[in-house]
CSV table of C-alpha atoms and ligand atoms in Angstrom, one decimal:
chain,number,residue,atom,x,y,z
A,103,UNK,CA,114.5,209.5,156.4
A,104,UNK,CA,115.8,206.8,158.4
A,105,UNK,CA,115.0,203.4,158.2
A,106,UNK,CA,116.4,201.8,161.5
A,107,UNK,CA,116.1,202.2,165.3
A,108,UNK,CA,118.1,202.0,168.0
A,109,UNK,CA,116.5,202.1,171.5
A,110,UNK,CA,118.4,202.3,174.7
A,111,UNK,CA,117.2,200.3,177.7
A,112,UNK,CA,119.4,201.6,180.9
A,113,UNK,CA,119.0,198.8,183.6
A,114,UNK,CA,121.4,196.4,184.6
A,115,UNK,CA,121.9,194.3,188.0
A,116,UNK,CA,125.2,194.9,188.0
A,117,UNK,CA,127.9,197.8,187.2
A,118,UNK,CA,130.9,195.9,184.9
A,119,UNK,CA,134.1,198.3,185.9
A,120,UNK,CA,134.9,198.7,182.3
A,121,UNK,CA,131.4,200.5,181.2
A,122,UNK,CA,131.3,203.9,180.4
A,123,UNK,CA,127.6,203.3,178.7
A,124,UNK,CA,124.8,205.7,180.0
A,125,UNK,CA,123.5,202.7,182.5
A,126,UNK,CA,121.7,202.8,186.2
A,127,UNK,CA,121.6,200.1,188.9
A,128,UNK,CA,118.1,198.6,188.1
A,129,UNK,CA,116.7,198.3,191.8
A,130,UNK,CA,114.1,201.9,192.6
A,131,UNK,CA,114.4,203.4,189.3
A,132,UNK,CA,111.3,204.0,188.2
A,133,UNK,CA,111.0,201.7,185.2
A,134,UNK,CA,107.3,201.6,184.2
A,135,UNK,CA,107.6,205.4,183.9
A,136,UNK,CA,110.3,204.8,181.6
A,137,UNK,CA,108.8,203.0,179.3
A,138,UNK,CA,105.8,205.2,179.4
A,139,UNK,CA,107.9,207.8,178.0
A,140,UNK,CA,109.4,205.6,175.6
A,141,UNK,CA,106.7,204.7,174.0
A,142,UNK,CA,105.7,208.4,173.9
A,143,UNK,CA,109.0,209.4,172.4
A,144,UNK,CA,108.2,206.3,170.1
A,145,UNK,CA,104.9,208.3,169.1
A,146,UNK,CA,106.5,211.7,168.4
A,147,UNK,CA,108.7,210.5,166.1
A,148,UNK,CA,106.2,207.9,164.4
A,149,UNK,CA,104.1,210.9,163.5
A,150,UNK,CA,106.8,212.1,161.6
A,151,UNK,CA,107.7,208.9,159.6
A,152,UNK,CA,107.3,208.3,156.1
A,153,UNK,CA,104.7,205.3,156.0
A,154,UNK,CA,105.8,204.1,152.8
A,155,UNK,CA,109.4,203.8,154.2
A,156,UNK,CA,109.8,200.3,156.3
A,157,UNK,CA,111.9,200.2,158.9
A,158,UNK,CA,114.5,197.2,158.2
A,159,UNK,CA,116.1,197.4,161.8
A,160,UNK,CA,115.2,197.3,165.3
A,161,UNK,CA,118.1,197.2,167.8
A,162,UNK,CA,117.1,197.2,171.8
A,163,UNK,CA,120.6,197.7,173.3
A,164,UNK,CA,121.7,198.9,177.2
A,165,UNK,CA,122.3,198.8,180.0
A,166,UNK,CA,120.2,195.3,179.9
A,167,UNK,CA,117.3,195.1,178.2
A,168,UNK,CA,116.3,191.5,179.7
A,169,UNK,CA,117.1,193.5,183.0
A,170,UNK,CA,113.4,194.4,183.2
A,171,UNK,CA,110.5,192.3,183.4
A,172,UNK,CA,108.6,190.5,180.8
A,173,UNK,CA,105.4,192.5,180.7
A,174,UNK,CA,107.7,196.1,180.6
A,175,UNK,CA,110.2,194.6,177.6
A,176,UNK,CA,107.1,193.6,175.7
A,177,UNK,CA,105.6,197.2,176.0
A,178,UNK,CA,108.6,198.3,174.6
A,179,UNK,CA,108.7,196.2,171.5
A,180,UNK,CA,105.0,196.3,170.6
A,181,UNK,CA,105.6,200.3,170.9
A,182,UNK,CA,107.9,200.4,168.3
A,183,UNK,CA,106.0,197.8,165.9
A,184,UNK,CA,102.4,199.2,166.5
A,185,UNK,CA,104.3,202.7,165.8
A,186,UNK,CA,106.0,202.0,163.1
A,187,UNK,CA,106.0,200.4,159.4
A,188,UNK,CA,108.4,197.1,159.8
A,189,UNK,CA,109.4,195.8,156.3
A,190,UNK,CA,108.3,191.5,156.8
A,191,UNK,CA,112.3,190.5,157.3
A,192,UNK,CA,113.4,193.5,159.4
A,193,UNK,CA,116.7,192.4,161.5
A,194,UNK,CA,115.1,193.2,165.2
A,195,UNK,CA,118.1,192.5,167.6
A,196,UNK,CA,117.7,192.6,171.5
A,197,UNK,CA,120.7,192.5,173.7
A,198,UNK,CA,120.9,189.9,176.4
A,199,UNK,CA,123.6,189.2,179.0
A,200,UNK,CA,124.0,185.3,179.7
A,201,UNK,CA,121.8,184.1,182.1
A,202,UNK,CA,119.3,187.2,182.2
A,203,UNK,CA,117.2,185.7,179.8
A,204,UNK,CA,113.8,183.2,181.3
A,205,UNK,CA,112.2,180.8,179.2
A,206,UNK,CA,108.7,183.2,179.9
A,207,UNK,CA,111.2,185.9,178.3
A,208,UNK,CA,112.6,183.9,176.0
A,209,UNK,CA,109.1,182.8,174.5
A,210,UNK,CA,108.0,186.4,174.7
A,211,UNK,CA,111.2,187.5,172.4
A,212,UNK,CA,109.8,185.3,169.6
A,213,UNK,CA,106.6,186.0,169.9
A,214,UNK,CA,107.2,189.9,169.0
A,215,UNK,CA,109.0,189.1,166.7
A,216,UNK,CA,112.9,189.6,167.7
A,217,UNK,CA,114.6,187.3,165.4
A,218,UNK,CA,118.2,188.1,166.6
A,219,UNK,CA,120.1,188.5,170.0
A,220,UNK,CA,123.1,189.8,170.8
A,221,UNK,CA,124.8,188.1,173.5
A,222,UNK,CA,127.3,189.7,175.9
A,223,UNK,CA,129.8,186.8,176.7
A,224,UNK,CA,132.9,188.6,177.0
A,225,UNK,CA,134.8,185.7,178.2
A,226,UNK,CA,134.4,182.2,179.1
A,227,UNK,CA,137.1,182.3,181.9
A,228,UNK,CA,135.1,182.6,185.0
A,229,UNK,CA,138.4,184.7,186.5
A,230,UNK,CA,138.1,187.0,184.3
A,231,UNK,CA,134.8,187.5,184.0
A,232,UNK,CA,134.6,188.1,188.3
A,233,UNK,CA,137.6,190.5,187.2
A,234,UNK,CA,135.1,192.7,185.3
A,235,UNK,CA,132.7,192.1,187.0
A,236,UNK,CA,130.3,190.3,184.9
A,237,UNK,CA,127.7,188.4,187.0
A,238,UNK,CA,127.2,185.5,185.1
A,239,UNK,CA,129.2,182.2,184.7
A,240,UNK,CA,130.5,180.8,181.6
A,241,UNK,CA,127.8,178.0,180.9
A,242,UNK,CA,125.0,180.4,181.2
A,243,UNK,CA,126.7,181.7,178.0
A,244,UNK,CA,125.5,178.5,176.4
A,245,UNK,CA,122.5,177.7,178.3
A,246,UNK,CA,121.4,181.1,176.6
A,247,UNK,CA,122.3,180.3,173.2
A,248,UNK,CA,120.4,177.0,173.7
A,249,UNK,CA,117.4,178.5,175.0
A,250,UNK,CA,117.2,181.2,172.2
A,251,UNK,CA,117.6,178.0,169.3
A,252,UNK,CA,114.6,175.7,171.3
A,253,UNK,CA,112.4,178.8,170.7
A,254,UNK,CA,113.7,179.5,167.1
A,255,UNK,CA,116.3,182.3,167.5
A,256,UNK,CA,118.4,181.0,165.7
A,257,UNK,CA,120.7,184.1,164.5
A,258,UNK,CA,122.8,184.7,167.5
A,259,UNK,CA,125.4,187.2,168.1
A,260,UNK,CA,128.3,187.0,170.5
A,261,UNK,CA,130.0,189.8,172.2
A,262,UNK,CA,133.8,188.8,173.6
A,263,UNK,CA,136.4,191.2,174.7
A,264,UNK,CA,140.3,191.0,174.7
A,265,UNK,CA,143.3,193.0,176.2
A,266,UNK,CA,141.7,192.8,179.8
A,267,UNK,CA,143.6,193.1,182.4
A,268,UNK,CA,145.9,189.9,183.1
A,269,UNK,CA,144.7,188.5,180.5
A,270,UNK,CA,146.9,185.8,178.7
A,271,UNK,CA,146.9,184.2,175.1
A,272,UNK,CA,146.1,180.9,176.8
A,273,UNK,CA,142.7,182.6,178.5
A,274,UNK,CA,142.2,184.2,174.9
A,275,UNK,CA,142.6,181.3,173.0
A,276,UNK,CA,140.1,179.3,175.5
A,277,UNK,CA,137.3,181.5,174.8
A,278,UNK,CA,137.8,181.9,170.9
A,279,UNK,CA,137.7,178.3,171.1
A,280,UNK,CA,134.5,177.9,173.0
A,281,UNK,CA,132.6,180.6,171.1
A,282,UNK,CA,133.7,179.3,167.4
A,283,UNK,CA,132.3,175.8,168.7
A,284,UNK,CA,128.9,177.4,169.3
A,285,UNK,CA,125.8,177.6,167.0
A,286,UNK,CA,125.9,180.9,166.4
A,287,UNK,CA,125.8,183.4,163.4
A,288,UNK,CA,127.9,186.3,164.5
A,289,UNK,CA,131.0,187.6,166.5
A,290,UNK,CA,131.7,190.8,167.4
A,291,UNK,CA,135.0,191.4,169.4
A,292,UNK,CA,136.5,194.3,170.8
A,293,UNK,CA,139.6,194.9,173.0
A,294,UNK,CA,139.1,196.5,176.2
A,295,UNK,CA,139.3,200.6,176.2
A,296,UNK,CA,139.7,202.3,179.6
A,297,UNK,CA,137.5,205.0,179.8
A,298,UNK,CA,136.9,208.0,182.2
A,299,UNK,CA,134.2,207.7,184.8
A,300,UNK,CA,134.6,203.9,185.1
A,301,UNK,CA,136.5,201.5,187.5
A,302,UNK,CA,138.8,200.6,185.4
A,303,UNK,CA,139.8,204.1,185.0
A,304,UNK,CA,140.4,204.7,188.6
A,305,UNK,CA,142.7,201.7,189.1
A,306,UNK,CA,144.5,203.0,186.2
A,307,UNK,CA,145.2,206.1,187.7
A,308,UNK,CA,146.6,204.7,190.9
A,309,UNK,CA,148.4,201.9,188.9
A,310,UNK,CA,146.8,199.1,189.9
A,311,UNK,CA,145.5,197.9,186.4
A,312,UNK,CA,147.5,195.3,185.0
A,313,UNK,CA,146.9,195.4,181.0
A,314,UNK,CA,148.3,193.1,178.4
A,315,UNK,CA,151.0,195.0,176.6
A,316,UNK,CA,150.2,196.2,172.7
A,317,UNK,CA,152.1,193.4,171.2
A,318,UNK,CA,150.2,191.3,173.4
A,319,UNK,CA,146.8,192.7,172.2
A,320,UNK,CA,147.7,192.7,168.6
A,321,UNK,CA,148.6,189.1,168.6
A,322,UNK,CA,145.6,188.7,170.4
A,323,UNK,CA,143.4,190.2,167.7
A,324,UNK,CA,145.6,188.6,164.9
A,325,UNK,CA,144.3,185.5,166.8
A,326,UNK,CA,141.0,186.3,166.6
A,327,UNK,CA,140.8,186.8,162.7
A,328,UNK,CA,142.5,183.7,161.8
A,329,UNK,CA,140.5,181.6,163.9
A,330,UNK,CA,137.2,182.9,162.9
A,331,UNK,CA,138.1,182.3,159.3
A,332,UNK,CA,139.1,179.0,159.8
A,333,UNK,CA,135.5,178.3,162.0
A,334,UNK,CA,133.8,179.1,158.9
A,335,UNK,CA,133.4,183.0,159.8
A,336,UNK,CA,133.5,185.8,157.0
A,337,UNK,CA,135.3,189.2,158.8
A,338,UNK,CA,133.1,192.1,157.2
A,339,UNK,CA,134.6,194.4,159.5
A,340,UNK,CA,137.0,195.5,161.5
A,341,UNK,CA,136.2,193.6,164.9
A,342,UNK,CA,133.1,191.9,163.0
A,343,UNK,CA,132.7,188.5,161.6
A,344,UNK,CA,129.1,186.6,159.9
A,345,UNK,CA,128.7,182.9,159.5
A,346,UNK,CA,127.1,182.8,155.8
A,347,UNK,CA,124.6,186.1,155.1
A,348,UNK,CA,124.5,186.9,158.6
A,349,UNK,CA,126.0,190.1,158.9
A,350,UNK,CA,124.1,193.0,161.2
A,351,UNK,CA,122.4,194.5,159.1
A,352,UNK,CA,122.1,197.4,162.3
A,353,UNK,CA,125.1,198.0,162.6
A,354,UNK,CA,126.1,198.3,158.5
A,355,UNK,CA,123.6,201.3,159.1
A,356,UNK,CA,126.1,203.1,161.1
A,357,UNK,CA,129.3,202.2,159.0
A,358,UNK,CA,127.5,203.1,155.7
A,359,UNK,CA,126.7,206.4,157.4
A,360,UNK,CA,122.8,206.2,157.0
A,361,UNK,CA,120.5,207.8,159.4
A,362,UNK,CA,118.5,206.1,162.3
A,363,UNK,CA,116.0,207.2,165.0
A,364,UNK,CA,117.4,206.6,168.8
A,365,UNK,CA,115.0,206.3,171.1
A,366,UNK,CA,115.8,206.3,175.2
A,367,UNK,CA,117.9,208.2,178.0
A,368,UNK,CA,121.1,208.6,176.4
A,369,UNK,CA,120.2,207.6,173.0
A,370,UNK,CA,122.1,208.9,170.2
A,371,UNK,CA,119.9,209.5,166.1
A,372,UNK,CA,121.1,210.8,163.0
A,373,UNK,CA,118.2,212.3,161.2
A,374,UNK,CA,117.4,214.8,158.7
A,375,UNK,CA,120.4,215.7,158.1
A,376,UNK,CA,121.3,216.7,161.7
A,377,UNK,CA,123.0,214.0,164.7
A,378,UNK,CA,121.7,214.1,168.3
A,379,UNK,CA,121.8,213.0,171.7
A,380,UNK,CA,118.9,212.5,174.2
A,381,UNK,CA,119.4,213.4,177.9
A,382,UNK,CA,121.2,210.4,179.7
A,383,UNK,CA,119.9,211.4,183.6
A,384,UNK,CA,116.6,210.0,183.7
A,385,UNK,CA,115.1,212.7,185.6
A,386,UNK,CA,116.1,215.0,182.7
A,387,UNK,CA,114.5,212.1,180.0
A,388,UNK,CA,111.4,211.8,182.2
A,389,UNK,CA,110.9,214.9,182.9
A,390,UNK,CA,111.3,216.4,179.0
A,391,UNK,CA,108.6,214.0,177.7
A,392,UNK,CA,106.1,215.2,180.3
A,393,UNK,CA,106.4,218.4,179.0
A,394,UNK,CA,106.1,216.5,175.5
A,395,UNK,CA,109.8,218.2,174.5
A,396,UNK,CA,112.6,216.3,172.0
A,397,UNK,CA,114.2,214.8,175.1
A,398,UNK,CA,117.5,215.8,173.2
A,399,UNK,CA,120.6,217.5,175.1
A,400,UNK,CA,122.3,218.6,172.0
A,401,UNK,CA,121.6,218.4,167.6
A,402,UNK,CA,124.0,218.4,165.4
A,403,UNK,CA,122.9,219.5,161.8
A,404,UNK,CA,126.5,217.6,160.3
A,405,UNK,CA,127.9,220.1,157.7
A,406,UNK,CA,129.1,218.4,154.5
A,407,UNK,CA,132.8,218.5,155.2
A,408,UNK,CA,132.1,216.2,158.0
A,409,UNK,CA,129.8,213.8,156.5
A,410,UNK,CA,132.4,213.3,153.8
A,411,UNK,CA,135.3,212.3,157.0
A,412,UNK,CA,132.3,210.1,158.3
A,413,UNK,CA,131.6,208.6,155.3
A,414,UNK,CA,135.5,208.2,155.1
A,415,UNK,CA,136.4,206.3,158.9
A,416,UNK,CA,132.8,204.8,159.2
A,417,UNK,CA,133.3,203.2,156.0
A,418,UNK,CA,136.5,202.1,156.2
A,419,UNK,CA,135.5,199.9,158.9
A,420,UNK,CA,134.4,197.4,156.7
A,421,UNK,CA,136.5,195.2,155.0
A,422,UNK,CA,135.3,196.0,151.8
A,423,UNK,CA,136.2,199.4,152.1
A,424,UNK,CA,134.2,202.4,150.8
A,425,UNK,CA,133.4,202.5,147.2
A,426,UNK,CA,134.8,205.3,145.1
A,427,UNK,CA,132.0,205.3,142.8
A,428,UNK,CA,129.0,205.8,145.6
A,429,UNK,CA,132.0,208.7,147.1
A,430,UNK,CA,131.1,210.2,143.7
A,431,UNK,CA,127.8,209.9,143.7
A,432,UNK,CA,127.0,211.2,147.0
A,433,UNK,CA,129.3,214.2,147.2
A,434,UNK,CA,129.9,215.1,143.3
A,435,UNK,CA,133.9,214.5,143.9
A,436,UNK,CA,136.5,212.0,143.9
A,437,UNK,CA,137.7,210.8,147.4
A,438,UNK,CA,141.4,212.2,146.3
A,439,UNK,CA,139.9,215.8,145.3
A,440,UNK,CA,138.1,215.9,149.0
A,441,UNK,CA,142.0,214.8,150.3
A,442,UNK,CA,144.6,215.1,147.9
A,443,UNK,CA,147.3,212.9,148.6
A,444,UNK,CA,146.1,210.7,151.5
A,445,UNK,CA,145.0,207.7,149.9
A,446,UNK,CA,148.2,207.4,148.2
A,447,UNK,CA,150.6,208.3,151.2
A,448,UNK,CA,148.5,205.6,152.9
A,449,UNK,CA,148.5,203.2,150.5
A,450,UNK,CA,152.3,204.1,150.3
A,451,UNK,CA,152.8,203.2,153.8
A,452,UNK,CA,151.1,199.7,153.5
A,453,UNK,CA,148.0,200.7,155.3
A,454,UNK,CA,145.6,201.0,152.5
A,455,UNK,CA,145.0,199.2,149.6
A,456,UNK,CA,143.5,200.7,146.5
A,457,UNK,CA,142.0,199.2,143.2
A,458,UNK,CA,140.1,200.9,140.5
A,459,UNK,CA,136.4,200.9,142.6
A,460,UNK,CA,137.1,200.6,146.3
A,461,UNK,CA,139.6,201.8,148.8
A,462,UNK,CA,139.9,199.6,152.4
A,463,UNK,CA,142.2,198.6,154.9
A,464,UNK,CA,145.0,196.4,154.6
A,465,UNK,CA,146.2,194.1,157.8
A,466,UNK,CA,148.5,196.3,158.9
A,467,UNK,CA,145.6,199.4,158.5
A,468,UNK,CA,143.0,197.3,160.6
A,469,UNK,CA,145.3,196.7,163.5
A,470,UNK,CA,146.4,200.7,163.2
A,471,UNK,CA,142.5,201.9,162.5
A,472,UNK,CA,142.6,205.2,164.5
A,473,UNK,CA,146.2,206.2,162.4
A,474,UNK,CA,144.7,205.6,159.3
A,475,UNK,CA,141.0,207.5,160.5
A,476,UNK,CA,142.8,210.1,161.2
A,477,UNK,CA,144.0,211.3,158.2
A,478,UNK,CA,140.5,212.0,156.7
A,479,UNK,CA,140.1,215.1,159.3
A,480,UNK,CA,139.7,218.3,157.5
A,481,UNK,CA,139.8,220.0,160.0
A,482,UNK,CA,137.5,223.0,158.7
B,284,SF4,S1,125.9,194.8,181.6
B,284,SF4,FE1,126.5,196.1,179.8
B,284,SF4,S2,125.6,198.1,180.1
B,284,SF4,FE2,125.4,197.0,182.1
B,284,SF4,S3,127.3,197.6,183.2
B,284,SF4,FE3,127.8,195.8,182.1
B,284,SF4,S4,128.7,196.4,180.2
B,284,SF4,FE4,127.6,198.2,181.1
């Protein structure tokens, strides 16, 4: 059974050209329906849950969950924790774009119990962000992290992106700068991927995207992970770094391959055994939980070869690698019985490194992840 939730809130005010997320432009959806059906998808599950298992994790991610009023985002959270058993320090993160966040909201964040945010920065060069087309300005970045800290969220996330389009080291630097000088507990940073169906993906096609070159973006991230260290961030994965014990604890869900509910159009669980995906048209969401279906498009019961490769890239992620002894445990094999010869042909090539009880990445294998992933396909 799983013991953490991710719930998708689809809103946002404005379309950023990279986003390939399942997302609609928040003004005439029907919202209030929405989160009616939420909180009965919420229910159906509920009913299901172990009551002696506490959830540990909430994560409310989007689209923009601050996107929709107070009133509806509250409905949302006191669904899940009238619903469902919430161990006393559960991690319950909401996602919240610079500047979308009110005091009233703010206030209302506490007072249900969110204790985390995750805060979608990207950049603090106001170029770039009209580039992506972010609508917020740089200070509300920290005007955000301020507000959260004078109503006692206090462990705050922030979300920055590299390798965007013109982007130079100068730009890059600037922003690792101004986020390591904040208060906050976390960064996550990832390097912009062009994918189909967005803007970005269109200019691509007819060459009008101007992207930094791979050396570029591997300096870039090489950047990134010395300067955290030196601002007093541990990395604990691969584009991941904590200030002291602050790690998500969500997120370490997903790379120690665990199961979770997902609630919401387009929501992605992992449970019993089996992975799904819920419809991403709300019509098709809406119109499943009035006839009180699983409002899921597709399950997934995940045979064992391929919980073995999950278990395999997901954990990898991490810095510490995956330990050989809980491999054992959980599949009644040795890593290198499951895929003779790959560790050591990796290790061989400098982008793995092996002791007697874990196996992980080395620098060269976290700026080649996908190379090294790939190898632990079976491909059966
Ligand atoms: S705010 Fe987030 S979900 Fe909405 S379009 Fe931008 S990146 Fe996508």
């Amino acid at each position: 059974m799983a013991s953490a939730i991710y719930l998708h809130i689809p809103f946002c005010e404005q379309i950023c050209y990279y986003c390939d997320f399942n997302k609609f432009f928040l003004k005439n959806q029907p919202v209030d329906e929405y989160i009616a059906a939420l909180r009965q998808e919420i229910q159906m599950y509920a009913a299901q849950h172990h009551p002696e298992e506490p959830i540990t994790s909430i994560y409310i991610g989007g689209g923009t969950p601050t996107s929709i009023s107070t009133d509806q985002l509250a409905q949302v959270i006191e669904g899940l924790s009238g619903a469902f058993p919430l161990s006393p320090d559960a991690e319950i993160t909401v996602e919240v774009n610079p500047g979308s966040c009110s005091d009233e909201k703010m206030a209302m964040l506490k007072k249900t119990g969110v204790n985390r945010l995750s805060i979608g920065v990207q950049t603090f060069d106001p170029e770039l962000l009209k580039a992506i087309n972010r609508d917020h300005h740089p200070i509300d970045a920290k005007k955000t992290v301020e507000l959260a800290r004078s109503h006692g969220i206090n462990d705050l996330s922030v979300d920055l992106m590299f390798g965007l389009p013109n982007q130079t080291m100068e730009q890059w630097n600037d922003t690792l700068k101004q986020a390591f000088e904040l208060p906050v507990t976390h960064i996550s940073a990832y390097s912009l991927k062009v994918e189909p169906k967005t803007v970005f993906y269109q200019w691509e096609r007819q060459g009008r995207l101007d992207r930094p070159t791979e050396d570029l973006e591997a300096d870039m991230y090489n950047q990134l992970v010395s300067g955290a260290v030196n601002a007093g961030f541990q990395q604990y994965e691969i584009s991941n770094f904590a200030r002291g014990q602050y790690q998500s604890r969500h997120n370490l869900v997903y790379w120690n391959n665990q199961e979770y509910y997902g609630f919401g159009a387009g929501a992605h669980g992992y449970l019993n055994g089996e992975r799904y995906a819920n419809h991403g048209p709300l019509p098709k969401y809406l119109k499943a939980m009035e006839s009180r279906e699983r409002p899921t498009l597709h399950e997934h019961p995940v045979p064992l070869h391929e919980q073995k490769e999950e278990f395999m890239f997901m954990g990898l992620r991490k810095i510490s690698g995956i330990s050989l002894e809980e491999y054992q445990s959980r599949y009644g094999e040795q890593v290198a019985e499951t895929f003779p010869g790959v560790m050591d042909e990796l290790v061989k090539e400098g982008l793995l490194v092996m002791d007697e009880d874990s196996v992980r990445l080395s620098s060269e294998g976290k700026l080649l992840g996908n190379q090294v992933f790939e190898k632990f396909l079976l491909g059966n």
